[in-house]
mmCIF file of C-alpha atoms and ligand atoms in Angstrom:
data_model
loop_
_atom_site.group_PDB
_atom_site.id
_atom_site.type_symbol
_atom_site.label_atom_id
_atom_site.label_comp_id
_atom_site.label_asym_id
_atom_site.label_seq_id
_atom_site.Cartn_x
_atom_site.Cartn_y
_atom_site.Cartn_z
ATOM 1 C CA MET A 206 0.115 15.704 -11.666
ATOM 2 C CA ALA A 207 -1.622 12.981 -9.841
ATOM 3 C CA ILE A 208 -0.669 9.363 -10.910
ATOM 4 C CA GLN A 209 -3.920 7.457 -12.710
ATOM 5 C CA LYS A 210 -2.246 5.056 -15.189
ATOM 6 C CA VAL A 211 0.115 2.839 -13.998
ATOM 7 C CA GLY A 212 2.555 0.489 -16.179
ATOM 8 C CA VAL A 213 4.309 -2.494 -15.074
ATOM 9 C CA ILE A 214 7.019 -4.030 -16.553
ATOM 10 C CA GLY A 215 7.051 -8.120 -15.953
ATOM 11 C CA CYS A 216 4.225 -10.070 -14.518
ATOM 12 C CA GLY A 217 6.304 -12.538 -12.573
ATOM 13 C CA LEU A 218 6.433 -13.098 -8.899
ATOM 14 C CA MET A 219 6.727 -9.474 -7.817
ATOM 15 C CA GLY A 220 5.277 -7.896 -11.192
ATOM 16 C CA SER A 221 2.180 -9.779 -10.646
ATOM 17 C CA GLY A 222 1.698 -8.669 -7.142
ATOM 18 C CA ILE A 223 2.433 -4.811 -7.990
ATOM 19 C CA VAL A 224 -0.099 -5.226 -10.720
ATOM 20 C CA GLN A 225 -2.588 -6.530 -8.630
ATOM 21 C CA VAL A 226 -2.220 -4.247 -5.458
ATOM 22 C CA ALA A 227 -2.569 -1.036 -7.793
ATOM 23 C CA ALA A 228 -5.502 -2.374 -9.462
ATOM 24 C CA GLN A 229 -7.130 -2.964 -6.056
ATOM 25 C CA ALA A 230 -6.291 0.463 -5.186
ATOM 26 C CA GLY A 231 -8.410 1.827 -8.183
ATOM 27 C CA PHE A 232 -5.551 2.474 -10.465
ATOM 28 C CA ASP A 233 -5.762 1.542 -14.171
ATOM 29 C CA VAL A 234 -2.839 -0.981 -14.638
ATOM 30 C CA ARG A 235 -1.203 -1.753 -18.217
ATOM 31 C CA VAL A 236 1.487 -4.951 -17.864
ATOM 32 C CA ARG A 237 4.000 -5.922 -20.078
ATOM 33 C CA GLU A 238 5.126 -9.301 -20.818
ATOM 34 C CA ILE A 239 7.959 -10.713 -22.992
ATOM 35 C CA ASP A 240 5.599 -13.176 -24.739
ATOM 36 C CA ASP A 241 1.773 -14.621 -24.313
ATOM 37 C CA ALA A 242 2.726 -17.622 -21.979
ATOM 38 C CA ALA A 243 4.433 -15.680 -19.570
ATOM 39 C CA LEU A 244 1.751 -13.001 -19.580
ATOM 40 C CA ALA A 245 -0.754 -15.599 -19.182
ATOM 41 C CA LYS A 246 0.883 -17.267 -16.397
ATOM 42 C CA GLY A 247 1.247 -14.022 -14.509
ATOM 43 C CA LEU A 248 -2.552 -12.779 -14.943
ATOM 44 C CA ALA A 249 -3.380 -16.342 -14.019
ATOM 45 C CA ARG A 250 -1.305 -15.839 -10.501
ATOM 46 C CA ILE A 251 -3.349 -12.573 -9.834
ATOM 47 C CA ASP A 252 -6.641 -14.396 -10.721
ATOM 48 C CA LYS A 253 -5.628 -17.310 -8.126
ATOM 49 C CA PHE A 254 -4.926 -14.926 -5.630
ATOM 50 C CA LEU A 255 -8.063 -12.844 -5.831
ATOM 51 C CA GLN A 256 -10.143 -16.012 -6.221
ATOM 52 C CA ASN A 257 -8.715 -17.240 -2.851
ATOM 53 C CA GLY A 258 -9.789 -13.655 -1.534
ATOM 54 C CA VAL A 259 -13.527 -14.335 -2.681
ATOM 55 C CA ASP A 260 -13.484 -18.165 -1.368
ATOM 56 C CA LYS A 261 -12.249 -16.644 2.169
ATOM 57 C CA GLY A 262 -14.985 -14.219 1.955
ATOM 58 C CA LYS A 263 -12.539 -11.298 1.748
ATOM 59 C CA LEU A 264 -13.885 -10.017 -1.040
ATOM 60 C CA THR A 265 -16.896 -10.410 -3.316
ATOM 61 C CA ALA A 266 -17.103 -11.893 -6.999
ATOM 62 C CA GLU A 267 -18.218 -8.452 -8.333
ATOM 63 C CA GLN A 268 -14.694 -6.982 -6.553
ATOM 64 C CA LYS A 269 -12.626 -9.221 -8.168
ATOM 65 C CA ALA A 270 -14.107 -8.792 -11.518
ATOM 66 C CA ALA A 271 -13.795 -5.012 -11.127
ATOM 67 C CA VAL A 272 -9.984 -5.273 -10.077
ATOM 68 C CA LEU A 273 -9.485 -7.837 -13.082
ATOM 69 C CA GLY A 274 -11.217 -5.152 -15.312
ATOM 70 C CA ARG A 275 -8.341 -2.673 -14.568
ATOM 71 C CA ILE A 276 -5.902 -4.778 -15.661
ATOM 72 C CA HIS A 277 -4.746 -4.955 -19.216
ATOM 73 C CA GLY A 278 -2.141 -7.269 -20.145
ATOM 74 C CA THR A 279 0.084 -6.692 -23.139
ATOM 75 C CA THR A 280 3.312 -8.043 -24.873
ATOM 76 C CA LYS A 281 3.906 -4.671 -26.676
ATOM 77 C CA LEU A 282 5.850 -1.905 -24.670
ATOM 78 C CA ALA A 283 4.057 0.632 -26.458
ATOM 79 C CA ASP A 284 0.930 0.050 -24.777
ATOM 80 C CA LEU A 285 2.476 1.643 -21.720
ATOM 81 C CA ALA A 286 3.045 5.027 -23.475
ATOM 82 C CA ASP A 287 0.516 7.117 -21.658
ATOM 83 C CA CYS A 288 1.269 5.867 -18.266
ATOM 84 C CA ASP A 289 1.968 8.113 -15.396
ATOM 85 C CA LEU A 290 4.297 5.797 -13.371
ATOM 86 C CA VAL A 291 6.274 2.802 -14.853
ATOM 87 C CA VAL A 292 7.281 0.218 -12.250
ATOM 88 C CA GLU A 293 9.967 -1.904 -13.543
ATOM 89 C CA ALA A 294 10.038 -5.685 -12.233
ATOM 90 C CA ALA A 295 11.929 -7.750 -14.699
ATOM 91 C CA ILE A 296 14.887 -9.788 -14.209
ATOM 92 C CA GLU A 297 17.766 -8.575 -11.790
ATOM 93 C CA ASN A 298 20.111 -7.792 -14.545
ATOM 94 C CA ILE A 299 21.401 -4.122 -15.306
ATOM 95 C CA ALA A 300 21.738 -4.890 -18.813
ATOM 96 C CA ALA A 301 18.033 -5.937 -19.212
ATOM 97 C CA LYS A 302 16.930 -3.161 -16.968
ATOM 98 C CA HIS A 303 19.088 -0.384 -19.145
ATOM 99 C CA GLU A 304 17.249 -2.035 -22.204
ATOM 100 C CA VAL A 305 13.760 -1.668 -20.738
ATOM 101 C CA PHE A 306 14.517 2.024 -19.603
ATOM 102 C CA ALA A 307 15.833 3.068 -22.872
ATOM 103 C CA ALA A 308 12.794 1.740 -24.707
ATOM 104 C CA LEU A 309 10.413 3.327 -22.423
ATOM 105 C CA ASP A 310 12.460 6.798 -22.167
ATOM 106 C CA ALA A 311 11.628 6.822 -26.007
ATOM 107 C CA ALA A 312 7.797 5.461 -25.840
ATOM 108 C CA CYS A 313 6.740 7.470 -22.590
ATOM 109 C CA GLY A 314 5.767 11.264 -22.252
ATOM 110 C CA PRO A 315 8.298 13.392 -20.502
ATOM 111 C CA ASN A 316 6.507 13.726 -17.411
ATOM 112 C CA ALA A 317 5.940 10.150 -16.923
ATOM 113 C CA ILE A 318 7.913 8.695 -13.696
ATOM 114 C CA PHE A 319 10.103 5.577 -13.751
ATOM 115 C CA ALA A 320 10.551 3.181 -10.843
ATOM 116 C CA SER A 321 12.641 -0.121 -10.385
ATOM 117 C CA ASN A 322 11.595 -2.834 -8.145
ATOM 118 C CA THR A 323 15.365 -3.822 -8.103
ATOM 119 C CA SER A 324 16.639 -5.546 -4.780
ATOM 120 C CA SER A 325 20.172 -4.490 -5.314
ATOM 121 C CA LEU A 326 21.196 -2.953 -8.315
ATOM 122 C CA SER A 327 21.908 1.164 -8.366
ATOM 123 C CA ILE A 328 19.083 3.209 -9.125
ATOM 124 C CA THR A 329 21.465 5.857 -9.928
ATOM 125 C CA GLU A 330 22.953 3.794 -12.492
ATOM 126 C CA MET A 331 19.731 3.164 -14.069
ATOM 127 C CA ALA A 332 18.470 6.788 -13.804
ATOM 128 C CA ALA A 333 21.500 8.353 -15.193
ATOM 129 C CA LYS A 334 21.153 6.611 -18.378
ATOM 130 C CA THR A 335 17.599 7.881 -19.084
ATOM 131 C CA LYS A 336 16.839 11.485 -20.140
ATOM 132 C CA ARG A 337 14.849 11.515 -16.685
ATOM 133 C CA PRO A 338 17.311 10.917 -13.711
ATOM 134 C CA SER A 339 15.342 13.324 -11.619
ATOM 135 C CA ARG A 340 11.983 11.471 -12.382
ATOM 136 C CA PHE A 341 13.278 8.160 -11.548
ATOM 137 C CA VAL A 342 12.846 6.329 -8.090
ATOM 138 C CA GLY A 343 13.343 2.849 -6.207
ATOM 139 C CA LEU A 344 10.160 1.433 -5.376
ATOM 140 C CA HIS A 345 10.980 -1.976 -3.863
ATOM 141 C CA PHE A 346 8.147 -4.244 -2.527
ATOM 142 C CA PHE A 347 8.421 -7.276 -0.594
ATOM 143 C CA ASN A 348 7.169 -10.790 -1.483
ATOM 144 C CA PRO A 349 4.408 -11.724 -1.658
ATOM 145 C CA VAL A 350 3.655 -8.059 -2.568
ATOM 146 C CA PRO A 351 -0.689 -8.472 -1.858
ATOM 147 C CA LEU A 352 0.440 -9.739 1.850
ATOM 148 C CA MET A 353 3.471 -7.860 2.631
ATOM 149 C CA GLN A 354 2.775 -4.074 4.320
ATOM 150 C CA LEU A 355 6.127 -2.665 3.623
ATOM 151 C CA VAL A 356 7.554 -0.597 0.347
ATOM 152 C CA GLU A 357 11.020 0.843 0.461
ATOM 153 C CA VAL A 358 10.964 4.376 -1.524
ATOM 154 C CA VAL A 359 14.605 5.003 -2.733
ATOM 155 C CA LYS A 360 15.978 8.357 -3.570
ATOM 156 C CA THR A 361 19.349 8.708 -5.924
ATOM 157 C CA PRO A 362 21.261 12.286 -5.475
ATOM 158 C CA MET A 363 19.441 13.341 -8.789
ATOM 159 C CA THR A 364 15.752 12.463 -7.572
ATOM 160 C CA ASP A 365 13.517 15.636 -7.731
ATOM 161 C CA PRO A 366 11.815 16.029 -4.230
ATOM 162 C CA ALA A 367 8.254 16.433 -5.815
ATOM 163 C CA VAL A 368 8.715 13.460 -7.507
ATOM 164 C CA PHE A 369 9.860 11.418 -4.448
ATOM 165 C CA ALA A 370 6.769 12.942 -2.436
ATOM 166 C CA GLU A 371 4.488 11.975 -5.401
ATOM 167 C CA ILE A 372 5.588 8.264 -5.164
ATOM 168 C CA GLU A 373 5.455 8.198 -1.430
ATOM 169 C CA ALA A 374 1.845 9.343 -1.884
ATOM 170 C CA PHE A 375 1.361 6.697 -4.586
ATOM 171 C CA ALA A 376 2.664 3.958 -2.300
ATOM 172 C CA LEU A 377 0.316 5.107 0.784
ATOM 173 C CA LYS A 378 -2.757 4.419 -1.516
ATOM 174 C CA LEU A 379 -1.688 0.710 -2.281
ATOM 175 C CA PRO A 380 -2.103 0.968 0.772
ATOM 176 C CA LYS A 381 1.923 0.305 1.838
ATOM 177 C CA VAL A 382 4.104 1.167 4.768
ATOM 178 C CA VAL A 383 6.842 3.539 3.590
ATOM 179 C CA VAL A 384 10.669 3.198 4.548
ATOM 180 C CA THR A 385 12.584 5.888 2.747
ATOM 181 C CA ALA A 386 16.061 4.946 1.769
ATOM 182 C CA GLN A 387 19.089 6.508 -0.083
ATOM 183 C CA ASP A 388 20.359 4.545 -3.078
ATOM 184 C CA THR A 389 22.878 1.744 -1.718
ATOM 185 C CA PRO A 390 22.804 -2.001 -2.561
ATOM 186 C CA GLY A 391 20.259 -3.629 -0.555
ATOM 187 C CA PHE A 392 18.670 -0.300 0.810
ATOM 188 C CA VAL A 393 17.590 -1.297 4.211
ATOM 189 C CA VAL A 394 15.995 -4.570 4.467
ATOM 190 C CA ASN A 395 18.229 -6.737 2.220
ATOM 191 C CA ARG A 396 21.597 -5.261 3.495
ATOM 192 C CA LEU A 397 20.458 -7.113 6.773
ATOM 193 C CA LEU A 398 18.639 -9.765 5.278
ATOM 194 C CA VAL A 399 20.860 -11.104 2.435
ATOM 195 C CA PRO A 400 24.034 -12.097 4.763
ATOM 196 C CA TYR A 401 21.537 -13.669 7.029
ATOM 197 C CA LEU A 402 19.981 -15.770 4.257
ATOM 198 C CA LEU A 403 23.390 -16.548 2.930
ATOM 199 C CA ASP A 404 24.734 -17.764 6.443
ATOM 200 C CA ALA A 405 21.883 -20.217 6.696
ATOM 201 C CA ILE A 406 23.073 -21.939 3.167
ATOM 202 C CA ARG A 407 26.531 -22.049 4.682
ATOM 203 C CA VAL A 408 25.542 -23.483 7.858
ATOM 204 C CA LEU A 409 23.869 -26.500 5.764
ATOM 205 C CA GLU A 410 26.609 -26.739 3.346
ATOM 206 C CA SER A 411 29.238 -27.196 6.309
ATOM 207 C CA GLY A 412 26.827 -30.031 7.595
ATOM 208 C CA VAL A 413 26.034 -28.551 11.192
ATOM 209 C CA ALA A 414 22.402 -29.375 10.883
ATOM 210 C CA THR A 415 19.441 -30.354 8.604
ATOM 211 C CA LYS A 416 17.601 -27.969 6.624
ATOM 212 C CA GLU A 417 14.309 -28.977 8.623
ATOM 213 C CA ASP A 418 16.365 -27.962 12.086
ATOM 214 C CA ILE A 419 17.874 -24.676 10.645
ATOM 215 C CA ASP A 420 14.422 -23.561 9.443
ATOM 216 C CA ASN A 421 12.682 -24.716 13.014
ATOM 217 C CA GLY A 422 15.471 -23.186 14.597
ATOM 218 C CA MET A 423 15.139 -19.640 13.461
ATOM 219 C CA LYS A 424 11.162 -20.234 13.366
ATOM 220 C CA LEU A 425 11.096 -21.363 16.815
ATOM 221 C CA GLY A 426 14.014 -19.786 18.563
ATOM 222 C CA CYS A 427 13.615 -16.345 17.081
ATOM 223 C CA GLY A 428 9.803 -15.946 16.174
ATOM 224 C CA HIS A 429 10.264 -15.985 12.510
ATOM 225 C CA PRO A 430 7.198 -16.766 10.433
ATOM 226 C CA MET A 431 9.234 -19.009 8.426
ATOM 227 C CA GLY A 432 12.801 -20.505 8.457
ATOM 228 C CA PRO A 433 15.517 -19.010 6.083
ATOM 229 C CA LEU A 434 15.576 -21.641 3.643
ATOM 230 C CA THR A 435 11.944 -21.819 3.156
ATOM 231 C CA LEU A 436 11.971 -18.097 2.695
ATOM 232 C CA LEU A 437 14.986 -18.600 0.209
ATOM 233 C CA ASP A 438 12.418 -20.874 -1.826
ATOM 234 C CA PHE A 439 9.847 -18.576 -1.874
ATOM 235 C CA VAL A 440 12.587 -15.471 -2.981
ATOM 236 C CA GLY A 441 14.014 -17.864 -5.850
ATOM 237 C CA LEU A 442 17.485 -18.737 -5.529
ATOM 238 C CA ASP A 443 18.384 -17.389 -8.936
ATOM 239 C CA THR A 444 17.009 -14.146 -7.798
ATOM 240 C CA THR A 445 19.114 -14.434 -4.445
ATOM 241 C CA TYR A 446 22.113 -15.299 -6.483
ATOM 242 C CA TYR A 447 22.110 -12.235 -8.577
ATOM 243 C CA ILE A 448 21.641 -10.131 -5.832
ATOM 244 C CA ALA A 449 24.270 -11.720 -3.436
ATOM 245 C CA ASN A 450 26.814 -11.317 -6.494
ATOM 246 C CA ILE A 451 25.508 -7.449 -6.962
ATOM 247 C CA MET A 452 26.178 -6.603 -3.368
ATOM 248 C CA PHE A 453 29.286 -8.585 -3.322
ATOM 249 C CA ASN A 454 30.586 -6.620 -6.151
ATOM 250 C CA GLU A 455 29.786 -3.517 -4.671
ATOM 251 C CA PHE A 456 30.585 -3.974 -1.105
ATOM 252 C CA LYS A 457 33.832 -6.366 -1.443
ATOM 253 C CA GLU A 458 32.769 -8.068 1.776
ATOM 254 C CA PRO A 459 32.835 -11.875 2.208
ATOM 255 C CA ARG A 460 29.202 -11.951 3.886
ATOM 256 C CA PHE A 461 27.571 -11.090 0.674
ATOM 257 C CA ALA A 462 29.269 -13.598 -1.381
ATOM 258 C CA PRO A 463 26.974 -16.349 -2.750
ATOM 259 C CA PRO A 464 27.929 -19.736 -1.405
ATOM 260 C CA PRO A 465 28.911 -22.755 -3.987
ATOM 261 C CA LEU A 466 25.660 -24.263 -2.869
ATOM 262 C CA LEU A 467 23.481 -21.801 -4.037
ATOM 263 C CA LYS A 468 25.303 -21.325 -7.454
ATOM 264 C CA ARG A 469 25.120 -24.986 -8.144
ATOM 265 C CA MET A 470 21.352 -25.112 -7.238
ATOM 266 C CA VAL A 471 20.964 -22.227 -9.514
ATOM 267 C CA LEU A 472 22.840 -24.275 -12.276
ATOM 268 C CA ALA A 473 20.787 -27.233 -11.563
ATOM 269 C CA GLY A 474 17.821 -25.264 -12.260
ATOM 270 C CA TRP A 475 16.419 -25.585 -8.732
ATOM 271 C CA LEU A 476 15.052 -21.959 -8.124
ATOM 272 C CA GLY A 477 12.880 -22.577 -5.335
ATOM 273 C CA LYS A 478 9.142 -22.772 -5.145
ATOM 274 C CA LYS A 479 8.830 -21.277 -8.771
ATOM 275 C CA SER A 480 10.212 -23.960 -10.441
ATOM 276 C CA GLY A 481 8.903 -26.738 -8.090
ATOM 277 C CA ARG A 482 12.140 -27.546 -6.338
ATOM 278 C CA GLY A 483 14.609 -25.509 -4.077
ATOM 279 C CA PHE A 484 15.813 -26.633 -0.747
ATOM 280 C CA TYR A 485 12.420 -28.268 -0.489
ATOM 281 C CA ASP A 486 10.478 -30.186 -2.968
ATOM 282 C CA TYR A 487 7.270 -28.565 -4.126
ATOM 283 C CA SER A 488 6.426 -30.846 -7.250
ATOM 284 C CA ALA A 489 3.177 -32.238 -5.787
ATOM 285 C CA GLY A 490 1.760 -28.373 -5.249
ATOM 286 C CA ALA A 491 2.884 -28.115 -1.555
ATOM 287 C CA LYS A 492 5.953 -28.201 0.030
HETATM 288 N N1 NAD B 606 11.566 -12.276 -5.816
HETATM 289 C C1 NAD B 606 11.525 -11.484 -4.714
HETATM 290 O O1 NAD B 606 11.282 -11.901 -3.443
HETATM 291 C C2 NAD B 606 12.012 -10.236 -5.152
HETATM 292 C C3 NAD B 606 11.625 -8.977 -3.835
HETATM 293 C C4 NAD B 606 11.685 -7.470 -4.177
HETATM 294 C C5 NAD B 606 12.257 -7.172 -5.310
HETATM 295 N N2 NAD B 606 12.714 -8.236 -6.354
HETATM 296 C C6 NAD B 606 13.054 -7.838 -7.561
HETATM 297 O O2 NAD B 606 11.969 -7.923 -8.465
HETATM 298 C C7 NAD B 606 12.530 -8.029 -10.024
HETATM 299 C C8 NAD B 606 11.733 -9.223 -10.225
HETATM 300 O O3 NAD B 606 11.716 -10.277 -9.648
HETATM 301 P P1 NAD B 606 10.780 -11.526 -9.684
HETATM 302 O O4 NAD B 606 11.335 -12.309 -8.435
HETATM 303 O O5 NAD B 606 9.364 -11.045 -10.007
HETATM 304 O O6 NAD B 606 11.384 -12.444 -10.774
HETATM 305 P P2 NAD B 606 10.380 -13.286 -11.773
HETATM 306 O O7 NAD B 606 11.533 -14.208 -12.682
HETATM 307 O O8 NAD B 606 9.530 -14.067 -11.188
HETATM 308 O O9 NAD B 606 9.898 -12.138 -12.846
HETATM 309 C C9 NAD B 606 10.610 -11.631 -13.929
HETATM 310 C C10 NAD B 606 9.508 -11.358 -15.162
HETATM 311 O O10 NAD B 606 9.839 -10.247 -15.935
HETATM 312 C C11 NAD B 606 9.676 -10.745 -17.130
HETATM 313 N N3 NAD B 606 10.737 -9.838 -18.140
HETATM 314 C C12 NAD B 606 11.810 -10.008 -18.274
HETATM 315 N N4 NAD B 606 12.346 -9.115 -19.263
HETATM 316 C C13 NAD B 606 11.244 -8.556 -19.515
HETATM 317 C C14 NAD B 606 10.876 -7.132 -20.600
HETATM 318 N N5 NAD B 606 11.741 -6.731 -20.992
HETATM 319 N N6 NAD B 606 9.362 -6.803 -20.597
HETATM 320 C C15 NAD B 606 8.671 -7.352 -19.745
HETATM 321 N N7 NAD B 606 8.777 -8.504 -18.798
HETATM 322 C C16 NAD B 606 10.435 -9.225 -18.879
HETATM 323 C C17 NAD B 606 10.197 -12.355 -17.286
HETATM 324 O O11 NAD B 606 9.639 -13.005 -18.474
HETATM 325 C C18 NAD B 606 9.488 -12.762 -15.947
HETATM 326 O O12 NAD B 606 8.063 -13.173 -16.052
HETATM 327 C C19 NAD B 606 14.063 -8.353 -9.775
HETATM 328 O O13 NAD B 606 14.919 -7.083 -10.167
HETATM 329 C C20 NAD B 606 14.085 -8.645 -8.229
HETATM 330 O O14 NAD B 606 15.361 -8.691 -7.906
HETATM 331 C C21 NAD B 606 12.521 -9.626 -6.246
#
């Protein structure tokens, strides 16, 4: 069965990017958000991204209109009932994800494949709670989805190899470069990246250097495209905090524990670029 209709749960930072790349690759996409305001915000993000492409001459206004024409936003989960694949990109919280997949399990056909974009939660745990554990994978995209080439495709001990091959083929059509991984917290990239980001916060917290010097150090000394504190602002401090807690609970290693400063910034509502303030101030639009 070839995948034709793709459903996406959540039109936030990641969901909107997943919707966009799937629609650009020619798939018919349905995206579900919790309310009209969140849906409008997510769809506006896609429109803005595509318009930038038009302004830079990377695509025509007609191509943009065709991509938008393949995207159908909704607040009703039942509108995703006839999708061949549903990718979940909601909040990084296991209870919320179980709730989403239980509702999808009831709404979608038995052949539909489910995927989670989780960064750190167990795909096996999510799959085991559904009636289709063999048709469940991890599909971990990177931010910003339209620009980042990689996707990690994650298998559990229960994943049917034919389903895994179908999802790998889907990812290649987006087109993304695929890294395959077993279901472990953080898979490959976050297993290595998250301790590094948390260490950058610890370096700031302990007064070793300013945020600008920490970022410049890693940019200019290691050739990274951006420093760790800027990257944290892009990822979202709340998302990083959830991920760190989940990885710490699984591995029980201090290097995964969220530093106190991260927790306090999240409590203060300083979530990074998406809230207008994180390690840097974005209230004027730019950093
Ligand atoms: N931010 C990143 O860099 C990044 C990278 C890879 C993976 N992820 C993962 O992707 C997921 C989403 O992260 P994000 O950064 O896009 O978060 P986000 O907060 O930007 O977006 C989440 C969206 O999901 C919506 N939502 C919540 N519950 C929903 C439901 N039941 N139905 C429909 N929509 C619902 C919210 O309204 C929100 O708009 C998380 O699991 C996260 O760990 C994030």
